[in-house]
Coordinates of C-alpha atoms in Angstrom, one line a residue:
X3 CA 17.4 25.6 29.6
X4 CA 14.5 24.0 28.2
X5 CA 14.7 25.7 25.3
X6 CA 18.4 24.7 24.5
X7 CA 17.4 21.0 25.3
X8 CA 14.5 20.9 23.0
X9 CA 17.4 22.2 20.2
X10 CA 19.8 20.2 20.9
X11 CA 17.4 17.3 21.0
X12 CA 16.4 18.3 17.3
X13 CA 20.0 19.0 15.9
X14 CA 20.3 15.4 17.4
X15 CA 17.6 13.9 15.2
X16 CA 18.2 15.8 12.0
X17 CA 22.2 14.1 12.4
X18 CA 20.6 10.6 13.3
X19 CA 17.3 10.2 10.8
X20 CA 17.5 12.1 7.8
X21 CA 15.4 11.9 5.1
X22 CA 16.8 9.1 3.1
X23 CA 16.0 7.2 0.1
X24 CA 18.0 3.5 -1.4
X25 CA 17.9 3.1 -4.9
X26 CA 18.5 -0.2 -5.9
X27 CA 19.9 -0.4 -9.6
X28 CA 21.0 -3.1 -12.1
X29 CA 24.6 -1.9 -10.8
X30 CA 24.5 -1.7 -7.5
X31 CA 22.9 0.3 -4.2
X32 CA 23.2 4.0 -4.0
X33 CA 21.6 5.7 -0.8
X34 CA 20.7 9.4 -1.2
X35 CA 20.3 12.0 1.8
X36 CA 17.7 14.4 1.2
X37 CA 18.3 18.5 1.8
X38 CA 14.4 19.1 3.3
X39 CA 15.8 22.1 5.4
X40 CA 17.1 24.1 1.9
X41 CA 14.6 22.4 -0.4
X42 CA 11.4 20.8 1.0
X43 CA 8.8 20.8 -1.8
X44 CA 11.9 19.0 -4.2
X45 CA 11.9 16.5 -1.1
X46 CA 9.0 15.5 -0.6
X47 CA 8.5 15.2 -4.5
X48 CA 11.3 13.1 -4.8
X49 CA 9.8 11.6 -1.8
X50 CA 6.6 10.8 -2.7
X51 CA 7.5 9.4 -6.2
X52 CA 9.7 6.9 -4.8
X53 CA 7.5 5.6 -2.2
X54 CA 4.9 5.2 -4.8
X55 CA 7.4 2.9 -7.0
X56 CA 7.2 5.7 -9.8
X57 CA 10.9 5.3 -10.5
X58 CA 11.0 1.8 -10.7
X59 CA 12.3 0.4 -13.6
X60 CA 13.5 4.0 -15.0
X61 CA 16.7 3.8 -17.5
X62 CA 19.7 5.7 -16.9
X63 CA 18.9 7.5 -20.4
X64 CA 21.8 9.6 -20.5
X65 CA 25.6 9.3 -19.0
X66 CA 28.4 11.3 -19.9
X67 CA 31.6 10.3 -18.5
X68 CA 32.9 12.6 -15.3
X69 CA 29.6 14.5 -15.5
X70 CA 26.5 13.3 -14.7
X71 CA 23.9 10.2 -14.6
X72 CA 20.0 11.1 -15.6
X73 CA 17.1 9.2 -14.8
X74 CA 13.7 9.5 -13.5
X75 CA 11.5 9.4 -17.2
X76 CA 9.8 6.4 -17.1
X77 CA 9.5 7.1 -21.0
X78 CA 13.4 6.4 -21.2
X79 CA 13.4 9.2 -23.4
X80 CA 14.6 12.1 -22.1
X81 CA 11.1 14.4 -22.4
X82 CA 8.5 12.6 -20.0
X83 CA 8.1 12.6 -16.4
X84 CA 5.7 14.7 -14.2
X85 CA 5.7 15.6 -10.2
X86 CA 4.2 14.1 -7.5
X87 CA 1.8 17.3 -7.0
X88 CA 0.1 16.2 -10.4
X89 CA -1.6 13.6 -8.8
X90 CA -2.6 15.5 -5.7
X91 CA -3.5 18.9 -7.8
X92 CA -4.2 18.0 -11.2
X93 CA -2.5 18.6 -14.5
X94 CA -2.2 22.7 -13.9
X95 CA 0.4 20.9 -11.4
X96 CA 2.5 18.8 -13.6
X97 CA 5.3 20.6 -12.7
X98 CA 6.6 22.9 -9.7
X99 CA 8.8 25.8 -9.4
X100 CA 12.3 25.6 -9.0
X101 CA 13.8 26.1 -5.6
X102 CA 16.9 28.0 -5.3
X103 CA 17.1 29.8 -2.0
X104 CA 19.8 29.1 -0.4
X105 CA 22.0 28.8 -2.8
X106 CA 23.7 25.3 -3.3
X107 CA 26.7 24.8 -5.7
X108 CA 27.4 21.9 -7.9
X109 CA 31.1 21.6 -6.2
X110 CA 31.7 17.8 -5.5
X111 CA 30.6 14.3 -6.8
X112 CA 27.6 12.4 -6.2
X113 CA 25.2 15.8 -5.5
X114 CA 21.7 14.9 -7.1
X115 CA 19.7 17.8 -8.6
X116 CA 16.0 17.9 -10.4
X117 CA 16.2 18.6 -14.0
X118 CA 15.4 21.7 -15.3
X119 CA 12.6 21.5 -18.4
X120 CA 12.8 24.7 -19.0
X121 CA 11.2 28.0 -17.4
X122 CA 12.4 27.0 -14.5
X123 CA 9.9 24.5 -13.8
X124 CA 10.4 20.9 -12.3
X125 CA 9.0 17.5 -12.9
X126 CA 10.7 13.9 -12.2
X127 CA 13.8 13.6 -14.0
X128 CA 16.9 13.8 -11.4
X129 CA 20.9 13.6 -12.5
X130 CA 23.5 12.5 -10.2
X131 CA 26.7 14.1 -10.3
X132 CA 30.3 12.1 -11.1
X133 CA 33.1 14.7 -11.0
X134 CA 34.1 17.1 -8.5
X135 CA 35.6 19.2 -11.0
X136 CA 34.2 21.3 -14.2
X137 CA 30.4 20.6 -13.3
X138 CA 29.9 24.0 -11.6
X139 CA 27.9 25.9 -14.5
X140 CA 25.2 23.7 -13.2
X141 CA 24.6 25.9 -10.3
X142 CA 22.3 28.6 -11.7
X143 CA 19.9 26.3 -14.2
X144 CA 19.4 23.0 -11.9
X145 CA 18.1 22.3 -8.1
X146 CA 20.2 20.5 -5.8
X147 CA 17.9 18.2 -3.1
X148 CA 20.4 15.5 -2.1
X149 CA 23.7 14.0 -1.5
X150 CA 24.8 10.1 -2.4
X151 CA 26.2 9.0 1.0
X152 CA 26.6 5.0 0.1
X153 CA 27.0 3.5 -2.8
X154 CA 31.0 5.1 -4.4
X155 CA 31.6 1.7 -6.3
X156 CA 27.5 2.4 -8.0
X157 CA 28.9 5.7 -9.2
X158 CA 32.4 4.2 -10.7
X159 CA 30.3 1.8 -12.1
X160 CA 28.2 4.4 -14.1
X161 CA 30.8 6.6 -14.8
X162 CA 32.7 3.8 -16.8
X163 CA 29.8 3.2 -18.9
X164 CA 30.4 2.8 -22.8
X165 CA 27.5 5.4 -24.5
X166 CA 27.2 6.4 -27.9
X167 CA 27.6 9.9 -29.7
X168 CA 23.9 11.4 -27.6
X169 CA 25.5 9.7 -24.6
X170 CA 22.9 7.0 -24.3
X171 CA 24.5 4.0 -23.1
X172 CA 24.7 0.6 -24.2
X173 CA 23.5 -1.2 -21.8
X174 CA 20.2 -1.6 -20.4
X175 CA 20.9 0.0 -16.3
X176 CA 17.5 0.8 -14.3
X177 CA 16.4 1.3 -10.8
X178 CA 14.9 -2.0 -10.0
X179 CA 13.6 -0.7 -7.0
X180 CA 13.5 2.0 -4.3
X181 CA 13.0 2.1 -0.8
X182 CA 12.1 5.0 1.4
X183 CA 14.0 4.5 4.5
X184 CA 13.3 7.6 6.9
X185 CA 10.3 9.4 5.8
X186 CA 8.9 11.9 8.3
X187 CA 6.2 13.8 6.1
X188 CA 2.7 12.9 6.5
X189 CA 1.1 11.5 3.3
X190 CA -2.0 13.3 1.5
X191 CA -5.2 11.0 1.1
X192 CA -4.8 11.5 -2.7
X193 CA -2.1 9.4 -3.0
X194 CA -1.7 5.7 -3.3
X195 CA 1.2 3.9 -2.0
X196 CA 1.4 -0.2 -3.6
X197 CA 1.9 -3.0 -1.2
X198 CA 4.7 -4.2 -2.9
X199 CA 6.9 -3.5 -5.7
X200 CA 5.0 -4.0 -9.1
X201 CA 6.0 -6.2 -11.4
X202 CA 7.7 -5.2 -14.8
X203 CA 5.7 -5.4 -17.7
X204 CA 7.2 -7.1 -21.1
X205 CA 7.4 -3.9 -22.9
X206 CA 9.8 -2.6 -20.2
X207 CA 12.2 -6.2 -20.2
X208 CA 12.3 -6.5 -23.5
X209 CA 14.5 -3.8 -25.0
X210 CA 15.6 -4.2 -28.0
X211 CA 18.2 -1.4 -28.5
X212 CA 20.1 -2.2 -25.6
X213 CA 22.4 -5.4 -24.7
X214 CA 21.6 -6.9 -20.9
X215 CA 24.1 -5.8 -18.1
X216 CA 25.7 -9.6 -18.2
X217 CA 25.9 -9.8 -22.1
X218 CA 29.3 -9.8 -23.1
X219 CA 30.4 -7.5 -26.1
X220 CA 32.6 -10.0 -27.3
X221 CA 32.6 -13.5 -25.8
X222 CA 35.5 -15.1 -27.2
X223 CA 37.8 -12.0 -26.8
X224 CA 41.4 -12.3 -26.0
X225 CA 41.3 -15.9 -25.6
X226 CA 43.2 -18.9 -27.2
X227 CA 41.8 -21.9 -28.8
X228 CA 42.3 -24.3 -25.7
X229 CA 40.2 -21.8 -23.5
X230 CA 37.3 -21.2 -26.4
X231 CA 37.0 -25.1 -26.5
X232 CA 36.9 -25.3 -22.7
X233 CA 34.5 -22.8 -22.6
X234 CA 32.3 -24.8 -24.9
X235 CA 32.9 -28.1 -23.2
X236 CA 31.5 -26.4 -20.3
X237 CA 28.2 -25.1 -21.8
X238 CA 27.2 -28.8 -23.3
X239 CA 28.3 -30.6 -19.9
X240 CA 25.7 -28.0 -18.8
X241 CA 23.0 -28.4 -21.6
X242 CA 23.3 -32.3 -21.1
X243 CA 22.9 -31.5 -16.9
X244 CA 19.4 -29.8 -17.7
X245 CA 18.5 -32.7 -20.1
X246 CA 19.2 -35.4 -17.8
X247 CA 17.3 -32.9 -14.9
X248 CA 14.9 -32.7 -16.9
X249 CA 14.3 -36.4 -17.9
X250 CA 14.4 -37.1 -14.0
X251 CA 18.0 -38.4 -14.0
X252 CA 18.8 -35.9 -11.7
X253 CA 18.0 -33.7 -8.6
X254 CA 18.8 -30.5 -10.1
X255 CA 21.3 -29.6 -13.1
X256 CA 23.9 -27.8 -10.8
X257 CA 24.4 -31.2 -8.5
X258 CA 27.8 -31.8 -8.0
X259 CA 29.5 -35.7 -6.7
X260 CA 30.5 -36.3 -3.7
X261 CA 34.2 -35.0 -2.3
X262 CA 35.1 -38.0 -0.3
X263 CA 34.5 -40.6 -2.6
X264 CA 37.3 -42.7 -5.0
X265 CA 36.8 -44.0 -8.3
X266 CA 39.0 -47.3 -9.0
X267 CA 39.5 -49.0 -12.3
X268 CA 41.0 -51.2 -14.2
X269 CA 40.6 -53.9 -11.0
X270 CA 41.2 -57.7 -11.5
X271 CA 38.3 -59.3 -12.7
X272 CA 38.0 -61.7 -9.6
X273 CA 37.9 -58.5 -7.5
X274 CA 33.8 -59.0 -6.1
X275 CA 32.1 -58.5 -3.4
X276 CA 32.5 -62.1 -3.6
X277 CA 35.5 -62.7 -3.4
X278 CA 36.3 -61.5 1.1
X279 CA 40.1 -61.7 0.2
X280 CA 40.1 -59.2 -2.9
X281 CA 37.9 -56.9 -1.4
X282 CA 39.4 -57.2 2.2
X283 CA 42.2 -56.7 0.5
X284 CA 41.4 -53.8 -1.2
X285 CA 39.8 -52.4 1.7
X286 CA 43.6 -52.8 3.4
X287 CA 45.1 -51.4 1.2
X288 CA 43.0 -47.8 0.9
X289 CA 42.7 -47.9 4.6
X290 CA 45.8 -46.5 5.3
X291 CA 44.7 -43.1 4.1
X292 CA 41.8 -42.8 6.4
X293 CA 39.1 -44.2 7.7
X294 CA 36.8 -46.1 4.6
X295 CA 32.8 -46.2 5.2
X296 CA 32.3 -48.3 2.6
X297 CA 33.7 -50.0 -0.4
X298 CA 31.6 -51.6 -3.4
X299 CA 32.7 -53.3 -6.1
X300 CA 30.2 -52.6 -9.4
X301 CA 29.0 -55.8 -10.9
X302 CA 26.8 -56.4 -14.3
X303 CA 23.4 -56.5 -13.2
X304 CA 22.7 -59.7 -15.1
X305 CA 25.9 -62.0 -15.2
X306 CA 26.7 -60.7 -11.8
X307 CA 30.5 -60.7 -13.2
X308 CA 32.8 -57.5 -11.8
X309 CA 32.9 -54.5 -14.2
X310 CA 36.1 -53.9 -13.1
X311 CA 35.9 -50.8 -11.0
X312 CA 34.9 -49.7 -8.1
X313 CA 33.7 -46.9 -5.3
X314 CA 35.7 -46.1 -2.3
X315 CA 33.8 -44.0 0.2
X316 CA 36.2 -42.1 3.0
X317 CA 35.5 -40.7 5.9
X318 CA 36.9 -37.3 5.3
X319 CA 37.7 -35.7 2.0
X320 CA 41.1 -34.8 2.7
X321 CA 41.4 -39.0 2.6
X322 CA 40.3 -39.2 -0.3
X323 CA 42.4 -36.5 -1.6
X324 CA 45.8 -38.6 -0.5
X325 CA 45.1 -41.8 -1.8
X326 CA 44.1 -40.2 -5.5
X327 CA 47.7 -38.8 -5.2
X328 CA 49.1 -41.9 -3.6
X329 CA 47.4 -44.9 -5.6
X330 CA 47.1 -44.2 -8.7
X331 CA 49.0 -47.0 -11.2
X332 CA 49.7 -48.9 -8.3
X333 CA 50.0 -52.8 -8.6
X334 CA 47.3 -54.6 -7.3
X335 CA 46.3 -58.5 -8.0
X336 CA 48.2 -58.4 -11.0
X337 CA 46.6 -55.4 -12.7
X338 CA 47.8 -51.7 -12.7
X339 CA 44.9 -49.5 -11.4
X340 CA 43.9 -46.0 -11.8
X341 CA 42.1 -43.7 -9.5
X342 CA 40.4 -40.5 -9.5
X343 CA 37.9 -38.8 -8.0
X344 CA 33.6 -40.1 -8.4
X345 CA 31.8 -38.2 -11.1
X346 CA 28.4 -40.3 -9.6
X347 CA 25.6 -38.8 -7.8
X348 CA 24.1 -41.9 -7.0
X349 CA 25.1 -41.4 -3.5
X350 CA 23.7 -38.2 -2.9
X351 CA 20.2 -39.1 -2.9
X352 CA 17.8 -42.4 -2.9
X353 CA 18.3 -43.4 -6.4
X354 CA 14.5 -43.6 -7.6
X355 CA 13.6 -45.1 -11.2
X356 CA 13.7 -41.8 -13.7
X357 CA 13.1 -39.5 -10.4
X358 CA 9.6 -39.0 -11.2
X359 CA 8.2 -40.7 -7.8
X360 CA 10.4 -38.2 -6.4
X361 CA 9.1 -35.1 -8.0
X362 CA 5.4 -36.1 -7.5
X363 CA 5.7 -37.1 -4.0
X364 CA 7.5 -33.9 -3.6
X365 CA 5.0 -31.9 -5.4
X366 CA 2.5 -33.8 -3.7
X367 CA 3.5 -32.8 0.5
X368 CA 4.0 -29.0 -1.4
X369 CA 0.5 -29.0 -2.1
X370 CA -0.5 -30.8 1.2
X371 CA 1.1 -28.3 3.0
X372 CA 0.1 -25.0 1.1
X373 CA -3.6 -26.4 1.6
X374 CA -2.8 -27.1 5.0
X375 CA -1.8 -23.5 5.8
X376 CA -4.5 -21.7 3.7
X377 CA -6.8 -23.8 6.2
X378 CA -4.9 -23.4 8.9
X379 CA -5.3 -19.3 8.2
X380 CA -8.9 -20.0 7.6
X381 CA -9.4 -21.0 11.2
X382 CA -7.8 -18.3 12.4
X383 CA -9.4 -16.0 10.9
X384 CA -12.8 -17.4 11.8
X385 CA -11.8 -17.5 15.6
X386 CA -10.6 -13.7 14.8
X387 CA -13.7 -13.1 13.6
X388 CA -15.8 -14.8 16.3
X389 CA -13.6 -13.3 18.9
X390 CA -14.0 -9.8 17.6
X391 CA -18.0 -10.3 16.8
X392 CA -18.2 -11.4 21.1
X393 CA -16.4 -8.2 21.9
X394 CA -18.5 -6.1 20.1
X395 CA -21.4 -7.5 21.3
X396 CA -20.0 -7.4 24.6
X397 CA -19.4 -3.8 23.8
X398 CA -22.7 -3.2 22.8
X399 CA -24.4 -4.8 26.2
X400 CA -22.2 -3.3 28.3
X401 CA -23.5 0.3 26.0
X402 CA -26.6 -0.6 27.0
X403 CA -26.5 -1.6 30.1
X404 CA -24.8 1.7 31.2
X405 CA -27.3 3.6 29.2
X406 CA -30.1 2.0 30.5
X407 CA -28.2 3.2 34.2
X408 CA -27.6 6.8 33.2
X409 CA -31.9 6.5 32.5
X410 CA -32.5 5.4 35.6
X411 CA -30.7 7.8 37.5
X412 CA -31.7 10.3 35.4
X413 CA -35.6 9.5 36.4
X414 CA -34.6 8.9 39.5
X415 CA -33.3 12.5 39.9
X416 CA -36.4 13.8 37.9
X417 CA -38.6 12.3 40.9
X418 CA -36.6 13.0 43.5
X419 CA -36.8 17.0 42.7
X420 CA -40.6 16.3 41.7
X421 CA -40.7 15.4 46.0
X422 CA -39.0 18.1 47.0
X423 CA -40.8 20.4 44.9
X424 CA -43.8 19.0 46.5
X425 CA -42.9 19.4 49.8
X426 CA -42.2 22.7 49.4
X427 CA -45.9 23.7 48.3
X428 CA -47.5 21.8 51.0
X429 CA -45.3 23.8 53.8
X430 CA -45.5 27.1 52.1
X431 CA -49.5 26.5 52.0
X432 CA -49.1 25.1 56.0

């Protein structure tokens, strides 16, 4: 019964942690379950390399449509790539044997297999399938190690891929990044795993031959002229955002006005703050749509005259939103207004002259804070430090205190035999 427990208990665990491995490409997530049982030295190759980041920032080099996906050659090229056991053997070891027994058949999509490069010999280069259908004269040349269990919209995405006559495609599409989620294997002392992720070198981002994955083909395809001068509209309101960000005019380029507050115009010109009718009146007036916070009448900052408009700050947006329907060229004191909604930030933020006391008191508590912590961490780890040096010294005393014990017992027990030893040559001489 024992017996049966201990196998059930390990059927259990092969269903609930398999060897798995998320590969984190420039079109999405695909999670691969790895075959150890039927192929363990493909396993812990494919493994190995991907908790050592060796496939980071490898190009999908070759795609061809309901067939397969290749990657794995950090060359990009098709003809580089060596195995894990190189760097734990040496070069004799640049590639392993294939693995074929048992038998595994290319029958269904999204089976990964290790590229053959010929003899039947194995290195890092790995295709994914994307057909279940016409792929099965695979089955006697490659080495099937895995199965894509997550990530169906990844392979659609590959799949559609526009590639040119060596079925290279376009587009730049890489593993960004991989992450070993169940590894059970022990790892050999030879090999290095990195902390983190490394960073991409500017050989590998800047590719040439390839467009990025958000460049469009054609930008201005299939659209009319109103939508292309939209379009441009759009990108100089947002060149002028990062200007005026820039310059200090603004928080941040992407800052949006508030939703709850009304732009009037075209007011009477004895409409002031002044003036307790007008604006009481005004406030009247836009009150019946909700409740106002504030209302303020913009004057020139010299003559103090009214500029003729004003801000009308509700309480909730969906106020505002009636009385821009509502209002708008409606009679008031003689003059026809119009309303819409406030394209001002002002009242976002603390208006500050050009924003620059802002940024350097901002920049300014950053720095305070980061030398704050890295002090903060120095303390600690002094106190770790002290506290570890009094245990170890305690450590040692308490060593040498129990040696200095076992001595004394031990001379102790020398003289005590010494006595006895004694004793018995002075009765056997009585």
């Amino acid at each position: 019964s024992a017996e049966v427990l201990i196998f059930a208990s390990e059927d259990l665990f092969d269903v609930w942690f398999k060897m798995s491995v998320l590969l984190e490409t420039s079109l999405g997530d695909i999670v691969i379950d790895l075959f150890y049982k039927e192929r363990p030295n493909c396993s812990l190759n494919f493994l190995k390399l991907c908790k050592m980041k060796y496939y980071n920032m490898c190009q999908f080099h070759y795609i061809e449509r309901n067939y397969v996906a290749q990657t794995g050659d950090p060359t990009g090229t098709g003809r580089g790539g060596h195995s894990v056991f190189r760097m734990m053997y040496g070069e004799r070891a640049k590639f392993f044997e294939k693995e074929m027994v048992p038998k595994l058949r290319h029958n269904r999509r999204g089976l990964v297999s290790f590229v053959d490069g010929g003899n039947g010999m194995l290195g890092s280069q790995f295709f994914i399938t994307l057909s279940d259908d016409g792929i099965d004269f695979l089955d006697e040349k490659h080495t099937i190690f895995g199965q894509v269990t997550e990530g169906d919209d990844t392979l659609d995405a590959l799949n559609s891929q526009i590639c040119d006559d060596n079925h290279s495609p376009f587009r730049d599409i890489r593993i960004n990044h991989t992450s070993v989620i169940y590894d059970p294997l022990d790892d050999p002392s030879v090999l290095s795993y990195p902390s983190r992720s490394p960073s991409p070198t500017m050989e590998e981002l800047l590719v040439v031959n390839k467009m990025a994955l958000d460049e469009k083909e054609e930008e201005q395809y299939g659209k009319n002229a109103y939508e292309i001068e939209e379009e441009m509209r759009e990108k100089e309101a947002r060149a002028q955002a990062q200007i005026l960000e820039m310059v200090g005019d603004l928080n941040h380029a992407d800052e949006k006005p508030m939703d709850n507050v009304l732009f009037v115009c075209k007011l009477n010109e004895v409409t002031t703050d002044e003036d307790l009718v007008s604006l009481k009146l005004l406030e009247i007036i836009f009150s019946r749509f909700g409740k106002i916070v504030c209302c303020e009448v913009v004057k020139d900052r010299r003559t103090k005259k009214s500029l003729q408009y004003a801000f009308i700050e509700f309480d909730t947006s969906e106020a505002c939103e009636q009385a821009f329907v509502k209002m708008d060229n409606v009679l008031i004191d003689d003059r026809r207004i119009h309303v819409d909604f406030s394209q001002s930030v002002a009242k976002n933020y603390k208006w500050e002259k050009k924003g620059l006391e802002k940024v350097a008191r901002r920049r300014d508590q950053r720095e305070d804070g980061e030398r704050r912590r890295e002090e903060n961490n120095w303390i600690r780890s002094s106190r770790k430090r002290s506290r570890s040096k009094d245990r170890s010294d305690e450590r040692r005393r308490s060593m040498r205190e129990r040696s200095r014990s076992r001595e004394d017992c031990r001379y102790d027990e020398k003289k005590r035999r010494k006595d006895i030893s004694r004793s018995s040559e002075d009765t056997s001489r009585k």
